[in-house]
Amino acid sequence: MSNFDDNPYAVTNATDDYGFNNQTPVHVPDYLVASILVTMFCCQPLGIAAIVYSALASGEKSTGNYAKAMSYAKNAKTCMIIGVAGVALIYLCLIGFVILSAIMENMH
């Protein structure tokens, strides 16, 4: 018998004690870079919300709570999509108003 067998602090199989063998890592995108780009170029309020959700997703992914991480990642993606679509809609409306005003000016 070796000295390690008598050691009460020796860790024999730490992965089994905490159940990590039963979990398979899941790829959870955190969308952090995309959230920062949306904040910089499109919509700051929704971009900031997307950054917060991205950070939460990253934190939950690092702790192994993949279901919660996926939920936060989905919220980040939704905020980004709404921010980009909203800004695109505003730009399209502005371009439409400029074209319409040019047409109306030429009619007089």
CSV table of N, CA and C in Angstrom, one decimal:
chain,number,residue,atom,x,y,z
A,1,MET,N,0.8,-1.2,0.0
A,1,MET,CA,0.0,0.0,0.0
A,1,MET,C,0.9,1.2,0.0
A,2,SER,N,0.6,2.2,-0.9
A,2,SER,CA,1.4,3.4,-1.0
A,2,SER,C,0.9,4.4,0.0
A,3,ASN,N,1.7,5.5,0.1
A,3,ASN,CA,1.3,6.6,0.9
A,3,ASN,C,0.0,7.3,0.4
A,4,PHE,N,-0.2,7.2,-0.9
A,4,PHE,CA,-1.4,7.9,-1.5
A,4,PHE,C,-2.7,7.3,-1.1
A,5,ASP,N,-2.7,6.0,-0.8
A,5,ASP,CA,-3.9,5.3,-0.5
A,5,ASP,C,-4.4,5.8,0.9
A,6,ASP,N,-3.6,6.2,1.8
A,6,ASP,CA,-4.0,6.6,3.1
A,6,ASP,C,-4.3,8.1,3.2
A,7,ASN,N,-4.0,8.8,2.1
A,7,ASN,CA,-4.2,10.3,2.1
A,7,ASN,C,-5.7,10.6,1.9
A,8,PRO,N,-6.4,11.2,2.9
A,8,PRO,CA,-7.8,11.6,2.8
A,8,PRO,C,-8.1,12.7,1.8
A,9,TYR,N,-7.0,13.4,1.5
A,9,TYR,CA,-7.2,14.6,0.6
A,9,TYR,C,-6.9,14.2,-0.9
A,10,ALA,N,-6.5,13.0,-1.1
A,10,ALA,CA,-6.2,12.6,-2.5
A,10,ALA,C,-7.4,12.5,-3.3
A,11,VAL,N,-7.4,13.0,-4.5
A,11,VAL,CA,-8.5,12.9,-5.4
A,11,VAL,C,-8.3,11.8,-6.4
A,12,THR,N,-9.2,10.8,-6.3
A,12,THR,CA,-9.1,9.6,-7.1
A,12,THR,C,-9.7,9.8,-8.5
A,13,ASN,N,-10.9,10.4,-8.5
A,13,ASN,CA,-11.6,10.6,-9.8
A,13,ASN,C,-12.6,11.8,-9.6
A,14,ALA,N,-12.0,12.9,-9.8
A,14,ALA,CA,-12.8,14.1,-9.5
A,14,ALA,C,-13.9,14.3,-10.5
A,15,THR,N,-13.8,13.8,-11.7
A,15,THR,CA,-14.8,14.0,-12.7
A,15,THR,C,-16.1,13.3,-12.4
A,16,ASP,N,-15.9,12.1,-11.8
A,16,ASP,CA,-17.1,11.3,-11.4
A,16,ASP,C,-17.8,11.9,-10.2
A,17,ASP,N,-17.0,12.5,-9.3
A,17,ASP,CA,-17.6,13.1,-8.1
A,17,ASP,C,-18.6,14.3,-8.4
A,18,TYR,N,-18.3,15.0,-9.5
A,18,TYR,CA,-19.1,16.2,-9.8
A,18,TYR,C,-20.0,15.9,-11.0
A,19,GLY,N,-19.9,14.8,-11.6
A,19,GLY,CA,-20.8,14.4,-12.7
A,19,GLY,C,-20.5,15.0,-14.0
A,20,PHE,N,-19.2,15.4,-14.2
A,20,PHE,CA,-18.8,16.0,-15.5
A,20,PHE,C,-18.8,15.0,-16.6
A,21,ASN,N,-18.6,13.8,-16.3
A,21,ASN,CA,-18.6,12.8,-17.4
A,21,ASN,C,-19.9,12.6,-18.1
A,22,ASN,N,-21.0,13.0,-17.4
A,22,ASN,CA,-22.3,12.8,-18.0
A,22,ASN,C,-22.7,14.0,-18.9
A,23,GLN,N,-22.0,15.1,-18.8
A,23,GLN,CA,-22.3,16.3,-19.7
A,23,GLN,C,-21.4,16.3,-20.9
A,24,THR,N,-22.0,16.5,-22.0
A,24,THR,CA,-21.2,16.7,-23.2
A,24,THR,C,-21.2,18.2,-23.5
A,25,PRO,N,-20.0,18.8,-23.8
A,25,PRO,CA,-20.0,20.2,-24.1
A,25,PRO,C,-20.8,20.5,-25.4
A,26,VAL,N,-21.5,21.6,-25.3
A,26,VAL,CA,-22.4,22.0,-26.4
A,26,VAL,C,-21.8,23.3,-26.9
A,27,HIS,N,-21.8,23.5,-28.3
A,27,HIS,CA,-21.3,24.7,-28.9
A,27,HIS,C,-22.4,25.8,-28.7
A,28,VAL,N,-22.1,26.8,-27.9
A,28,VAL,CA,-23.1,27.9,-27.7
A,28,VAL,C,-22.4,29.2,-28.2
A,29,PRO,N,-22.9,29.7,-29.3
A,29,PRO,CA,-22.3,31.0,-29.7
A,29,PRO,C,-22.7,32.1,-28.8
A,30,ASP,N,-21.7,33.0,-28.5
A,30,ASP,CA,-22.1,34.1,-27.5
A,30,ASP,C,-22.3,35.4,-28.2
A,31,TYR,N,-22.0,35.5,-29.5
A,31,TYR,CA,-22.3,36.7,-30.3
A,31,TYR,C,-21.7,38.0,-29.8
A,32,LEU,N,-20.6,37.9,-29.1
A,32,LEU,CA,-20.1,39.1,-28.5
A,32,LEU,C,-19.5,40.1,-29.5
A,33,VAL,N,-18.8,39.6,-30.5
A,33,VAL,CA,-18.2,40.5,-31.5
A,33,VAL,C,-19.3,41.1,-32.3
A,34,ALA,N,-20.3,40.3,-32.7
A,34,ALA,CA,-21.4,40.9,-33.5
A,34,ALA,C,-22.2,41.9,-32.7
A,35,SER,N,-22.4,41.6,-31.4
A,35,SER,CA,-23.1,42.6,-30.5
A,35,SER,C,-22.4,43.9,-30.4
A,36,ILE,N,-21.0,43.8,-30.4
A,36,ILE,CA,-20.2,45.1,-30.3
A,36,ILE,C,-20.4,45.8,-31.6
A,37,LEU,N,-20.4,45.1,-32.8
A,37,LEU,CA,-20.5,45.8,-34.1
A,37,LEU,C,-21.9,46.4,-34.2
A,38,VAL,N,-22.9,45.7,-33.7
A,38,VAL,CA,-24.3,46.3,-33.8
A,38,VAL,C,-24.3,47.6,-32.9
A,39,THR,N,-23.7,47.6,-31.8
A,39,THR,CA,-23.7,48.7,-30.9
A,39,THR,C,-22.9,49.9,-31.6
A,40,MET,N,-21.8,49.6,-32.3
A,40,MET,CA,-21.1,50.7,-32.9
A,40,MET,C,-21.7,51.3,-34.1
A,41,PHE,N,-22.3,50.4,-34.9
A,41,PHE,CA,-22.8,50.9,-36.2
A,41,PHE,C,-24.3,51.0,-36.4
A,42,CYS,N,-25.1,50.4,-35.5
A,42,CYS,CA,-26.5,50.3,-35.8
A,42,CYS,C,-27.3,51.0,-34.7
A,43,CYS,N,-27.5,50.3,-33.6
A,43,CYS,CA,-28.4,50.7,-32.6
A,43,CYS,C,-27.8,50.5,-31.2
A,44,GLN,N,-27.5,51.6,-30.5
A,44,GLN,CA,-26.8,51.5,-29.2
A,44,GLN,C,-27.7,50.8,-28.2
A,45,PRO,N,-28.9,51.2,-27.9
A,45,PRO,CA,-29.7,50.5,-26.8
A,45,PRO,C,-29.8,49.0,-27.0
A,46,LEU,N,-30.2,48.6,-28.2
A,46,LEU,CA,-30.3,47.1,-28.4
A,46,LEU,C,-28.9,46.4,-28.5
A,47,GLY,N,-27.9,47.2,-29.0
A,47,GLY,CA,-26.6,46.6,-29.0
A,47,GLY,C,-26.1,46.4,-27.6
A,48,ILE,N,-26.3,47.3,-26.7
A,48,ILE,CA,-25.9,47.2,-25.3
A,48,ILE,C,-26.6,46.0,-24.7
A,49,ALA,N,-27.9,45.9,-24.9
A,49,ALA,CA,-28.6,44.7,-24.4
A,49,ALA,C,-28.0,43.4,-25.0
A,50,ALA,N,-27.7,43.4,-26.3
A,50,ALA,CA,-27.1,42.2,-26.9
A,50,ALA,C,-25.7,41.9,-26.2
A,51,ILE,N,-24.9,42.9,-25.9
A,51,ILE,CA,-23.7,42.7,-25.3
A,51,ILE,C,-23.9,42.1,-23.9
A,52,VAL,N,-24.8,42.6,-23.1
A,52,VAL,CA,-25.1,42.0,-21.8
A,52,VAL,C,-25.5,40.6,-21.9
A,53,TYR,N,-26.5,40.3,-22.8
A,53,TYR,CA,-26.9,38.9,-23.0
A,53,TYR,C,-25.7,38.0,-23.5
A,54,SER,N,-24.8,38.5,-24.3
A,54,SER,CA,-23.7,37.8,-24.8
A,54,SER,C,-22.8,37.4,-23.6
A,55,ALA,N,-22.5,38.4,-22.8
A,55,ALA,CA,-21.7,38.2,-21.6
A,55,ALA,C,-22.3,37.1,-20.7
A,56,LEU,N,-23.6,37.2,-20.5
A,56,LEU,CA,-24.3,36.2,-19.6
A,56,LEU,C,-24.2,34.8,-20.3
A,57,ALA,N,-24.4,34.8,-21.6
A,57,ALA,CA,-24.3,33.5,-22.3
A,57,ALA,C,-22.9,32.9,-22.1
A,58,SER,N,-21.9,33.7,-22.2
A,58,SER,CA,-20.5,33.2,-22.0
A,58,SER,C,-20.2,32.7,-20.6
A,59,GLY,N,-20.8,33.5,-19.6
A,59,GLY,CA,-20.6,33.0,-18.3
A,59,GLY,C,-21.3,31.7,-18.0
A,60,GLU,N,-22.5,31.6,-18.5
A,60,GLU,CA,-23.2,30.3,-18.2
A,60,GLU,C,-22.6,29.2,-18.9
A,61,LYS,N,-22.0,29.5,-20.1
A,61,LYS,CA,-21.4,28.4,-20.9
A,61,LYS,C,-20.1,27.9,-20.1
A,62,SER,N,-19.4,28.9,-19.5
A,62,SER,CA,-18.2,28.5,-18.8
A,62,SER,C,-18.5,27.7,-17.5
A,63,THR,N,-19.7,27.9,-16.9
A,63,THR,CA,-20.1,27.1,-15.7
A,63,THR,C,-20.7,25.8,-16.1
A,64,GLY,N,-21.0,25.6,-17.4
A,64,GLY,CA,-21.6,24.3,-17.8
A,64,GLY,C,-23.1,24.3,-17.9
A,65,ASN,N,-23.7,25.4,-17.7
A,65,ASN,CA,-25.2,25.5,-17.8
A,65,ASN,C,-25.6,25.9,-19.2
A,66,TYR,N,-25.6,24.9,-20.1
A,66,TYR,CA,-25.8,25.1,-21.5
A,66,TYR,C,-27.2,25.5,-21.9
A,67,ALA,N,-28.2,25.1,-21.1
A,67,ALA,CA,-29.5,25.5,-21.5
A,67,ALA,C,-29.7,27.0,-21.2
A,68,LYS,N,-29.2,27.5,-20.1
A,68,LYS,CA,-29.3,28.9,-19.8
A,68,LYS,C,-28.5,29.7,-20.8
A,69,ALA,N,-27.3,29.2,-21.1
A,69,ALA,CA,-26.4,29.9,-22.1
A,69,ALA,C,-27.1,30.0,-23.5
A,70,MET,N,-27.8,28.9,-23.9
A,70,MET,CA,-28.5,29.0,-25.2
A,70,MET,C,-29.6,30.0,-25.1
A,71,SER,N,-30.3,30.1,-24.0
A,71,SER,CA,-31.4,31.1,-23.8
A,71,SER,C,-30.8,32.5,-23.9
A,72,TYR,N,-29.7,32.8,-23.2
A,72,TYR,CA,-29.1,34.1,-23.3
A,72,TYR,C,-28.6,34.4,-24.7
A,73,ALA,N,-28.0,33.4,-25.4
A,73,ALA,CA,-27.5,33.6,-26.7
A,73,ALA,C,-28.6,33.9,-27.7
A,74,LYS,N,-29.7,33.3,-27.5
A,74,LYS,CA,-30.9,33.5,-28.3
A,74,LYS,C,-31.4,35.0,-28.1
A,75,ASN,N,-31.4,35.4,-26.9
A,75,ASN,CA,-31.8,36.8,-26.6
A,75,ASN,C,-30.9,37.8,-27.2
A,76,ALA,N,-29.6,37.5,-27.2
A,76,ALA,CA,-28.6,38.4,-27.8
A,76,ALA,C,-28.8,38.5,-29.3
A,77,LYS,N,-29.0,37.3,-29.9
A,77,LYS,CA,-29.2,37.3,-31.4
A,77,LYS,C,-30.5,38.1,-31.7
A,78,THR,N,-31.6,37.9,-30.9
A,78,THR,CA,-32.8,38.6,-31.2
A,78,THR,C,-32.6,40.1,-31.1
A,79,CYS,N,-31.9,40.6,-30.1
A,79,CYS,CA,-31.6,42.0,-30.0
A,79,CYS,C,-30.8,42.5,-31.1
A,80,MET,N,-29.9,41.8,-31.6
A,80,MET,CA,-29.1,42.2,-32.7
A,80,MET,C,-29.9,42.3,-34.0
A,81,ILE,N,-30.7,41.3,-34.2
A,81,ILE,CA,-31.6,41.3,-35.5
A,81,ILE,C,-32.5,42.4,-35.4
A,82,ILE,N,-33.2,42.7,-34.3
A,82,ILE,CA,-34.1,43.8,-34.2
A,82,ILE,C,-33.4,45.1,-34.4
A,83,GLY,N,-32.2,45.3,-33.9
A,83,GLY,CA,-31.4,46.5,-34.0
A,83,GLY,C,-31.0,46.8,-35.4
A,84,VAL,N,-30.5,45.8,-36.1
A,84,VAL,CA,-30.1,45.9,-37.5
A,84,VAL,C,-31.3,46.2,-38.4
A,85,ALA,N,-32.4,45.4,-38.2
A,85,ALA,CA,-33.6,45.6,-39.1
A,85,ALA,C,-34.2,46.9,-38.8
A,86,GLY,N,-34.2,47.4,-37.6
A,86,GLY,CA,-34.8,48.7,-37.3
A,86,GLY,C,-34.0,49.8,-38.0
A,87,VAL,N,-32.7,49.8,-37.9
A,87,VAL,CA,-31.9,50.8,-38.6
A,87,VAL,C,-32.0,50.7,-40.1
A,88,ALA,N,-32.1,49.5,-40.6
A,88,ALA,CA,-32.3,49.4,-42.1
A,88,ALA,C,-33.6,49.9,-42.5
A,89,LEU,N,-34.6,49.7,-41.7
A,89,LEU,CA,-36.0,50.3,-42.1
A,89,LEU,C,-35.9,51.8,-42.0
A,90,ILE,N,-35.3,52.3,-41.0
A,90,ILE,CA,-35.2,53.8,-40.9
A,90,ILE,C,-34.4,54.4,-42.1
A,91,TYR,N,-33.3,53.8,-42.5
A,91,TYR,CA,-32.6,54.2,-43.7
A,91,TYR,C,-33.4,54.1,-44.9
A,92,LEU,N,-34.1,53.0,-45.1
A,92,LEU,CA,-35.0,52.9,-46.3
A,92,LEU,C,-36.1,54.0,-46.3
A,93,CYS,N,-36.6,54.3,-45.2
A,93,CYS,CA,-37.6,55.3,-45.1
A,93,CYS,C,-37.0,56.7,-45.5
A,94,LEU,N,-35.9,57.0,-45.0
A,94,LEU,CA,-35.2,58.2,-45.3
A,94,LEU,C,-34.9,58.4,-46.7
A,95,ILE,N,-34.4,57.3,-47.3
A,95,ILE,CA,-34.1,57.3,-48.8
A,95,ILE,C,-35.4,57.5,-49.5
A,96,GLY,N,-36.4,56.8,-49.1
A,96,GLY,CA,-37.7,57.0,-49.8
A,96,GLY,C,-38.2,58.4,-49.7
A,97,PHE,N,-38.1,59.1,-48.6
A,97,PHE,CA,-38.5,60.5,-48.4
A,97,PHE,C,-37.7,61.4,-49.3
A,98,VAL,N,-36.4,61.1,-49.4
A,98,VAL,CA,-35.5,62.0,-50.2
A,98,VAL,C,-36.0,61.8,-51.7
A,99,ILE,N,-36.2,60.6,-52.1
A,99,ILE,CA,-36.6,60.4,-53.5
A,99,ILE,C,-38.0,61.0,-53.8
A,100,LEU,N,-38.9,60.8,-52.8
A,100,LEU,CA,-40.2,61.4,-53.0
A,100,LEU,C,-40.2,62.9,-53.0
A,101,SER,N,-39.4,63.5,-52.2
A,101,SER,CA,-39.3,65.0,-52.2
A,101,SER,C,-38.6,65.5,-53.4
A,102,ALA,N,-37.7,64.8,-54.0
A,102,ALA,CA,-37.1,65.2,-55.3
A,102,ALA,C,-38.1,65.1,-56.4
A,103,ILE,N,-38.9,64.0,-56.4
A,103,ILE,CA,-40.0,63.9,-57.4
A,103,ILE,C,-41.0,65.0,-57.3
A,104,MET,N,-41.4,65.3,-56.0
A,104,MET,CA,-42.4,66.4,-55.8
A,104,MET,C,-41.8,67.7,-56.2
A,105,GLU,N,-40.5,68.0,-56.0
A,105,GLU,CA,-39.9,69.2,-56.4
A,105,GLU,C,-39.9,69.4,-57.9
A,106,ASN,N,-39.6,68.3,-58.6
A,106,ASN,CA,-39.6,68.4,-60.0
A,106,ASN,C,-41.0,68.6,-60.7
A,107,MET,N,-42.0,68.2,-59.9
A,107,MET,CA,-43.4,68.4,-60.5
A,107,MET,C,-43.8,69.8,-60.5
A,108,HIS,N,-43.3,70.7,-59.7
A,108,HIS,CA,-43.7,72.1,-59.6
A,108,HIS,C,-42.9,72.9,-60.6
